[in-house]
XYZ file of C-alpha atoms in Angstrom:
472
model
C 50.751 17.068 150.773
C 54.264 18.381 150.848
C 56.564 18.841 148.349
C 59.822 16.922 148.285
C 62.960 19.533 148.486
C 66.115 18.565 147.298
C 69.079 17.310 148.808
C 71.916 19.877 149.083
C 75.426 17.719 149.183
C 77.577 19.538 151.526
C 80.521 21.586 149.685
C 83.857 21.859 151.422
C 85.009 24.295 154.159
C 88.114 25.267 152.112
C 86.558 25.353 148.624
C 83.939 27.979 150.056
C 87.022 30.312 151.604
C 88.531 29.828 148.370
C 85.362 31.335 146.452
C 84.956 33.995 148.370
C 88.290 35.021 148.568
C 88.265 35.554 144.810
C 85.083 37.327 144.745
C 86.568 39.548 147.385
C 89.296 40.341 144.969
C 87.195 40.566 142.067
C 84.951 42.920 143.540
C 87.606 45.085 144.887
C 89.659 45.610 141.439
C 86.365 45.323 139.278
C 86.682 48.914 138.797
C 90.451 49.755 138.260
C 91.856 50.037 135.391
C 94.574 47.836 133.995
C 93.343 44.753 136.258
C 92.464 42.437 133.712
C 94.409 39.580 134.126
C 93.346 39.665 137.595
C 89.824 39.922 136.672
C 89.890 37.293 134.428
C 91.666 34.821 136.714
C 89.284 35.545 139.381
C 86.397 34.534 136.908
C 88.089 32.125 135.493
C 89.702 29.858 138.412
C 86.167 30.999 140.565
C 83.943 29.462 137.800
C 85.948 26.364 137.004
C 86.179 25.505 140.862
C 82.226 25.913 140.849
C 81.177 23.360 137.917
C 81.752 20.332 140.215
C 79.686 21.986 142.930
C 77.070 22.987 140.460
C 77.180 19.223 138.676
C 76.659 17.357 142.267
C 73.727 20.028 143.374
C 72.051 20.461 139.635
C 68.795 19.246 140.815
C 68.244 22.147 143.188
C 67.440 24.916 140.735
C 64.153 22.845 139.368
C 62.675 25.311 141.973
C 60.003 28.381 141.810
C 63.203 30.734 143.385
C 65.425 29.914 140.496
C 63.410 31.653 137.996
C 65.781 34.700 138.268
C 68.801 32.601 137.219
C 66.698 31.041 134.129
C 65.780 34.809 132.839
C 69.265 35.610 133.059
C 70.020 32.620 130.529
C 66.890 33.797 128.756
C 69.018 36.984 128.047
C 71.897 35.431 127.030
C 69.405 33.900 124.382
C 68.045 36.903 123.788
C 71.383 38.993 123.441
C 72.770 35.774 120.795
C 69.685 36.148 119.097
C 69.434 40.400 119.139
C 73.587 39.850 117.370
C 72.271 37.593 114.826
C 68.864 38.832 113.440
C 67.956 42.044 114.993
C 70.902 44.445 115.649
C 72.021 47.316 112.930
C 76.171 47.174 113.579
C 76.866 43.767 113.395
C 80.472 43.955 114.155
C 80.344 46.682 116.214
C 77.814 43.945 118.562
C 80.132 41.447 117.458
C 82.644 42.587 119.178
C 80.730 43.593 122.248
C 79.140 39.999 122.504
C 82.855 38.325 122.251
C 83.966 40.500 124.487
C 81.379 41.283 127.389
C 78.976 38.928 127.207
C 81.385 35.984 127.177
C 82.841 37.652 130.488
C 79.431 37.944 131.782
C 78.783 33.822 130.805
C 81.828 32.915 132.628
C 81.024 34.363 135.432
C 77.796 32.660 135.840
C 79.242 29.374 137.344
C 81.472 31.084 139.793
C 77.840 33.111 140.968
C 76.064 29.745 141.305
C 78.889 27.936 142.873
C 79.628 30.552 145.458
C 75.956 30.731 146.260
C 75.477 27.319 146.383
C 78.561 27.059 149.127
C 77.712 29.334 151.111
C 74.179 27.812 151.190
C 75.925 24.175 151.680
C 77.664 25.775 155.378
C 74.834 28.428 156.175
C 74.161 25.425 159.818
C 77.446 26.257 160.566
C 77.482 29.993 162.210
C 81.203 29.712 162.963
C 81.536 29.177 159.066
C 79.351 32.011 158.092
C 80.744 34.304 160.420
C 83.872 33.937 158.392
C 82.212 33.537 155.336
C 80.334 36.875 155.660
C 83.980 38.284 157.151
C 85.689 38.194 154.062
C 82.775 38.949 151.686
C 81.938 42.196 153.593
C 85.812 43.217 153.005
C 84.979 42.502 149.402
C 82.601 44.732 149.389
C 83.972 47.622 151.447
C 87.580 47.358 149.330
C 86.767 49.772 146.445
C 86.565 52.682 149.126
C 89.329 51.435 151.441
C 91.549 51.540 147.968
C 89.943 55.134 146.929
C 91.050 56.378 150.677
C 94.542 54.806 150.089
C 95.026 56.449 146.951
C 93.647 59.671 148.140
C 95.580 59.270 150.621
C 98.970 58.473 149.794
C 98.544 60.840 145.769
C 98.029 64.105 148.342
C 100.767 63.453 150.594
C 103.141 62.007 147.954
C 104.734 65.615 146.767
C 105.702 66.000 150.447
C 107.458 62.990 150.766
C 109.267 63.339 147.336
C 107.787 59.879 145.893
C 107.357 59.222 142.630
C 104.273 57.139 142.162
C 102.777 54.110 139.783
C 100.187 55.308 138.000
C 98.264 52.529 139.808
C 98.382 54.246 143.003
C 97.612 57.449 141.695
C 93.640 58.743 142.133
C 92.422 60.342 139.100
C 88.915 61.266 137.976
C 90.033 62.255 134.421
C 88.418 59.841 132.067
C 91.253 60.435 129.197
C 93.568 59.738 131.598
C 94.503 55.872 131.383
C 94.522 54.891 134.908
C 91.817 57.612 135.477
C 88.144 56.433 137.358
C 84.428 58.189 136.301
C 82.636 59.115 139.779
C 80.122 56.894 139.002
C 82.066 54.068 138.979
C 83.027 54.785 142.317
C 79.555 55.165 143.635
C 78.122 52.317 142.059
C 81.072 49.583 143.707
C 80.819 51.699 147.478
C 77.383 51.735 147.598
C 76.525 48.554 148.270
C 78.690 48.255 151.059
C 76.919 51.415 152.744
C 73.550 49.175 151.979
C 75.153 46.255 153.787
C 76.091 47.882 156.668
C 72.697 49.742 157.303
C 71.227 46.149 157.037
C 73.617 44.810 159.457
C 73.149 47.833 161.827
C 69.392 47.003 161.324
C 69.517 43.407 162.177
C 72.411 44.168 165.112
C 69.495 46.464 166.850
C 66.718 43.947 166.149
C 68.225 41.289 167.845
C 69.791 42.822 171.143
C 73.171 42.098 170.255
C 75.610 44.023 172.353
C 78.938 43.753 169.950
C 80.263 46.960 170.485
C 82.867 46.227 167.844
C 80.669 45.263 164.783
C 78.603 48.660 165.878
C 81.546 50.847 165.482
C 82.834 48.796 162.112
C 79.593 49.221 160.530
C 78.614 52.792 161.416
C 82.290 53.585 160.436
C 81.426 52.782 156.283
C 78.922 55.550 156.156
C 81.447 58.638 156.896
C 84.288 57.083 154.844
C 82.001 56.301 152.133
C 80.472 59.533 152.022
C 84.081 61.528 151.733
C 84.259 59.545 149.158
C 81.274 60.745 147.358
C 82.390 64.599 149.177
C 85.446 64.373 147.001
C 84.381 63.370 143.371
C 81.300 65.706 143.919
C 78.881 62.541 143.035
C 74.940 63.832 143.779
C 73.883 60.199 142.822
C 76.114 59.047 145.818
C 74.890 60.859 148.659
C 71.351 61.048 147.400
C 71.165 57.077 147.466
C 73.052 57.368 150.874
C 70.175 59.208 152.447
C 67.690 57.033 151.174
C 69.370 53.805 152.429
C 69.842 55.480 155.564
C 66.019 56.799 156.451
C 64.914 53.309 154.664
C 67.297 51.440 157.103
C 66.298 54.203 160.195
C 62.624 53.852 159.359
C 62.534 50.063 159.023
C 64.003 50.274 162.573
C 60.559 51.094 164.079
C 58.464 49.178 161.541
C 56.585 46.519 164.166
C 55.117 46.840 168.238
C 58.282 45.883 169.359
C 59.431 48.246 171.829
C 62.623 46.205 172.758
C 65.921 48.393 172.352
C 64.142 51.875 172.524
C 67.700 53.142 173.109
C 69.703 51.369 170.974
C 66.933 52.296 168.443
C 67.151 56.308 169.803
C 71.013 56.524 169.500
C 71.092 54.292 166.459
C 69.000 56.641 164.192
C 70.117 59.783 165.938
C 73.960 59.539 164.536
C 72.563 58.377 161.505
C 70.786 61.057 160.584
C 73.434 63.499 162.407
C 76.269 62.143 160.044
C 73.898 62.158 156.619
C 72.775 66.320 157.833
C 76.568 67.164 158.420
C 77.570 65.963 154.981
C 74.149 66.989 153.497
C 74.919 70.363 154.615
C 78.623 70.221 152.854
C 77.097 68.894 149.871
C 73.903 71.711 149.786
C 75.728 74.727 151.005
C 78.177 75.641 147.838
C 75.987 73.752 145.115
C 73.267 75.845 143.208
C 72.558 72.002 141.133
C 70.157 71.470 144.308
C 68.682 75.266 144.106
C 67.543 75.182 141.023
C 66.589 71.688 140.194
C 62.795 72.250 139.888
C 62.838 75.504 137.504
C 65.332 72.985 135.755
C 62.929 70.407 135.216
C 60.067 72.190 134.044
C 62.464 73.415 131.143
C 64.029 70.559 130.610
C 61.116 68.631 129.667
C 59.626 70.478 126.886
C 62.380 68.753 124.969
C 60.472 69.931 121.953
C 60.456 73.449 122.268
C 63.982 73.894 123.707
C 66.523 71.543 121.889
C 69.420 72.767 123.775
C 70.052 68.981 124.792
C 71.088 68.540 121.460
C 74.525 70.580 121.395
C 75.661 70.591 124.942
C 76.097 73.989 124.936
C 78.183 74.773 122.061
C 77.713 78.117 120.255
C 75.469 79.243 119.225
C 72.852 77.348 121.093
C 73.472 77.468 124.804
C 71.299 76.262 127.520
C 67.786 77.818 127.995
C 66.665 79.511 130.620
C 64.401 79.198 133.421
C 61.424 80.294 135.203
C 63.849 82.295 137.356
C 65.554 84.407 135.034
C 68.824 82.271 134.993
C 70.153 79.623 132.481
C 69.368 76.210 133.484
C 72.364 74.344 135.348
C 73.761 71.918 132.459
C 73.491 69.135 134.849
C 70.032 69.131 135.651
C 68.946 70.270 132.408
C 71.071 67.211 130.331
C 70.177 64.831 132.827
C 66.259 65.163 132.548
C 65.909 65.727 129.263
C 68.089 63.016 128.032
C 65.498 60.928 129.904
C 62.515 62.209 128.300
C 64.502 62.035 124.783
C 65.659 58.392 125.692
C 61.922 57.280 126.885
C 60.570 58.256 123.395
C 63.571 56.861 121.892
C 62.507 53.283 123.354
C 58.846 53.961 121.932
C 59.831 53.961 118.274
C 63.085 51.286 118.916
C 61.146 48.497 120.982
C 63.695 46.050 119.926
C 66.644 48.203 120.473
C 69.831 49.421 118.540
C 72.382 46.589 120.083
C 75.322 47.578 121.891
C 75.308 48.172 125.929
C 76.182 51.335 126.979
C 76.589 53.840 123.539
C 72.887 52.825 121.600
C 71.629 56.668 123.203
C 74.036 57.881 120.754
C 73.513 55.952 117.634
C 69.980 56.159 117.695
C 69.694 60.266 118.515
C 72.090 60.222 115.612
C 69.880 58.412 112.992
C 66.932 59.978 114.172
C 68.983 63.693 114.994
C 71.460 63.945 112.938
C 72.358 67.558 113.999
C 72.598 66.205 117.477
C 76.808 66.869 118.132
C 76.796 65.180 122.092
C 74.450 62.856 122.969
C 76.662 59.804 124.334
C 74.570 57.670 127.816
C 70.894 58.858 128.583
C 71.839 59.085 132.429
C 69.677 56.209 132.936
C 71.310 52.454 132.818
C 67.808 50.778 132.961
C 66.925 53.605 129.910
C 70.570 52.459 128.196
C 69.943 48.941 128.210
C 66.739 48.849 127.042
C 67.699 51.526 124.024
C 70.644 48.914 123.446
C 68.725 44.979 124.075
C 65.082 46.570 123.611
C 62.644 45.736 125.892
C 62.537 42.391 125.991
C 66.211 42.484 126.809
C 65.595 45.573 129.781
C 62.785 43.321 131.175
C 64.490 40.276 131.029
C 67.327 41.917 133.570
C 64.644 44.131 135.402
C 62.447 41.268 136.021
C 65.453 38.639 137.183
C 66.922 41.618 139.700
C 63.023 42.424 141.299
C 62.413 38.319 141.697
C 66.174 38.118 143.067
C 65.443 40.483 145.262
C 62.329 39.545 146.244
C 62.953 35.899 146.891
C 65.587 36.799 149.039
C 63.253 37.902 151.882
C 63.279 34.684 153.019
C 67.488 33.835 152.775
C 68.924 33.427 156.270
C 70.912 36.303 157.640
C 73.745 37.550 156.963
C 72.684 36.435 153.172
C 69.482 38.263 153.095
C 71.504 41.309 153.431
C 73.220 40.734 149.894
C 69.936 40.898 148.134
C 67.752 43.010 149.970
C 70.520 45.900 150.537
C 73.249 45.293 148.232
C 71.131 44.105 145.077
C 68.541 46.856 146.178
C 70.963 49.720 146.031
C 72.181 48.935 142.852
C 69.304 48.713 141.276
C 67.952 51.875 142.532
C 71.207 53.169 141.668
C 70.762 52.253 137.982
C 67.752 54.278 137.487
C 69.674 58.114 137.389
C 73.233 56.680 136.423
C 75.143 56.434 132.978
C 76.528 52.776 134.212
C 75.325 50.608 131.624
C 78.752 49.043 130.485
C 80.980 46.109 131.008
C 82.178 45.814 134.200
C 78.898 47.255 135.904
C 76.630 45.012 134.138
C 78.456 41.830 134.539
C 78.947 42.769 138.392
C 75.129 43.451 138.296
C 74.320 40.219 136.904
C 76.980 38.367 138.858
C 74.442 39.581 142.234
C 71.890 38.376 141.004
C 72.519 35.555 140.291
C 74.316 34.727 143.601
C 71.331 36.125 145.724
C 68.587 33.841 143.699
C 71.046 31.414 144.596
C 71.019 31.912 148.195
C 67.590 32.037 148.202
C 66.826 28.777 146.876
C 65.090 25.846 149.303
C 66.955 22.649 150.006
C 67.901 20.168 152.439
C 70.737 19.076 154.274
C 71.791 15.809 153.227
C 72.593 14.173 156.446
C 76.176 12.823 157.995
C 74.753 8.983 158.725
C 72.636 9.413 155.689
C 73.867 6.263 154.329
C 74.191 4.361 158.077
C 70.430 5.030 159.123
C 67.166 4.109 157.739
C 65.667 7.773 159.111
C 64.791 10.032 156.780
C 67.042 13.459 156.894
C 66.024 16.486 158.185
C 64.826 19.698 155.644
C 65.793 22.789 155.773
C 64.394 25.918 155.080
């Protein structure tokens, strides 16, 4: 017996170019500073264009795929509730859940509506072409704008300009138009993801556009400058991985089609990542030394350097070779194994997003004089929203991802490389605030979207007595 699917009414050509135009945008200023009112109108005007689409098509998430979309409201329930009953600051979370979280519930309908357009079209391949077109660009922006403010802030002196603040790159944090690397690597990473998808599926099926080769193989060296310059580990170790995931899933099959597309394919993959590797490796003792690191870093019991940051009179232990640990290392694992206990004994959580690390190691350390993020967002969350909260996002990104094995291409793409990166990404980065979370949540919900099963309601649906065609 099979089950019925629902009807998917056909959402205009126009409406969908609008949508993704303002994602494009959206995604592209997400992470500068002083952008709001662009930000906002993006969510804004994207979400209220959305609610008719989402009223005509409501039907179609009464479906096993949309489970990731109903945790996310589960969350929302959970963070209402967490304000209400459980949390410790109450206008501290207040303020949080007035400000973030009602940015993070308008942005739901724009997710849904732009998923459920692109879905509407995805017969069309002249459509989705363009479709994909402009989202891509969305996606690759925050690196073309870090390379045009690299570019034109170093040659600026030389040309005696004076320039806005807005075009100015700066990695200082107390500076007000200034941008934390990791901000940087968790908005260009995806787009690295995407395009070692795209090169994957380009080999796969024989395709012989030059052009999209050269555009796609073209993000990973800009990209990684990008990550050269703000001296980001996280970025370049998440590069590699995409890239021998994306090499390795080349050969995955019996297929011997495109042996030498497959050959030159990996080959300047891996020679780009071992150039850059080598630039990254050569000057930067953090790599040496990482293993004596750990094994000191862990007995967070016996050395309690983490505590002080290395203020006088504490220091930084040292290691198994003689020297004192490298702060980074050191900090970054044993924050980890301070922030895992931390979740033991505060299951429900403390309740604000990115700074409950701090407030707990506080109460439970009150010596403790730097303890801020735990370098873990999955680790931040859950010390903030408890588990519940943690699993309720954890488990909506895995099913996301999962379900969107079976989302036509180019849309697969979007969840299993671009929602895949980031959530690797989120396991060894501080990135557990406002804009990354909502953008995080904002994926998912638009690749359980584009995974969902439906049917194309038919032109003569209402002239013929035949019954229309299903899709996927």
């Amino acid at each position: 017996m099979k089950i019925a699917v629902t009807q998917l009414r056909p959402v205009p050509h126009t409406l969908v170019l609008v949508l993704c135009a303002l994602f494009s945008i959206l995604y592209g200023v997400w992470l500068l500073p002083h952008t709001v009112f662009i930000r906002h109108s993006c969510l804004i005007i994207g979400s209220l264009l959305s609610l008719p689409v989402i009223f005509f098509n409501w039907k179609i998430f009464f479906q096993r795929r949309a489970i990731p979309i109903a945790l996310i409201l589960f969350l929302l329930i959970w963070v209402s509730i967490h304000l209400w009953f459980i949390g410790v600051d109450f206008a501290m979370q207040y303020a949080e859940y007035t400000k973030i979280w009602k940015k993070i519930a308008i942005s739901l309908p724009f997710a849904l509506g732009l998923g459920l357009g692109l879905l509407s079209n995805s017969t069309d391949a002249a459509k989705t072409k363009i479709y994909w077109r402009i989202l891509f660009i969305g996606f690759l922006s925050p690196t073309l704008i870090y390379l045009f403010k690299y570019w034109i802030t170093l040659n600026a002196g030389r040309w005696g300009l004076e320039l806005s603040p807005f075009l100015m790159r700066s990695n200082d944090i107390n500076h007000p138009f200034g941008i934390h690397k990791v901000g940087y690597v968790f908005f260009c990473l995806p787009a690295v993801a995407l395009a070692v998808g795209r090169l994957q599926n380009l080999i796969r099926s024989g395709s012989k556009n030059v052009l999209a080769y050269l555009i796609y193989l073209s993000v990973l060296p800009i990209t990684l400058f990008n990550f050269q310059v703000e001296d980001t580990r996280n970025g370049f170790a998440y590069t590699l991985i995409l890239v021998v995931l994306g090499s390795f899933g080349l050969w995955l099959g019996k297929s011997r089609q495109f042996l030498f597309r497959k050959l030159t394919l990996t080959a300047l993959l891996f020679m780009a990542i071992s150039y850059v590797g080598y630039l990254c490796f050569k000057d930067d003792a953090r790599w040496n030394t990482f293993i004596p690191d750990a094994k000191v870093a862990v007995q967070v019991d016996q050395f309690d350097h983490w505590k002080y940051c290395g203020a006088a009179p504490h220091g930084y232990p040292v290691n198994e070779l003689g020297k004192t640990v490298t702060q980074s290392n050191y900090e970054r694992i044993a924050w980890a194994v301070v922030a895992l206990r931390l979740v033991r004994d505060n299951p429900l959580g403390y309740g604000v997003m990115d700074l409950s690390f701090a407030y707990l190691g506080k109460l439970q350390w009150p010596e403790a004089e730097c303890l801020h993020q735990s370098h873990s967002a999955w680790l931040d969350f859950a010390l903030g929203y408890g588990i519940p909260g943690v699993l309720l996002l954890l488990m909506a990104a895995i099913l996301a991802w999962v379900y969107s094995r079976n989302t036509p291409q180019p849309w697969a793409d979007i969840g299993r490389w671009g929602l895949g990166s980031m959530m690797l990404l989120l396991i060894t980065t501080e990135i557990s605030s406002e804009v990354f979370v909502n953008a995080l949540i904002f994926l998912i919900v638009l690749v359980s979207t584009l995974s969902l099963r439906f049917s194309q309601m038919s032109s003569c649906h209402n002239q013929s007595k035949t019954k229309p065609s299903h899709g996927k």
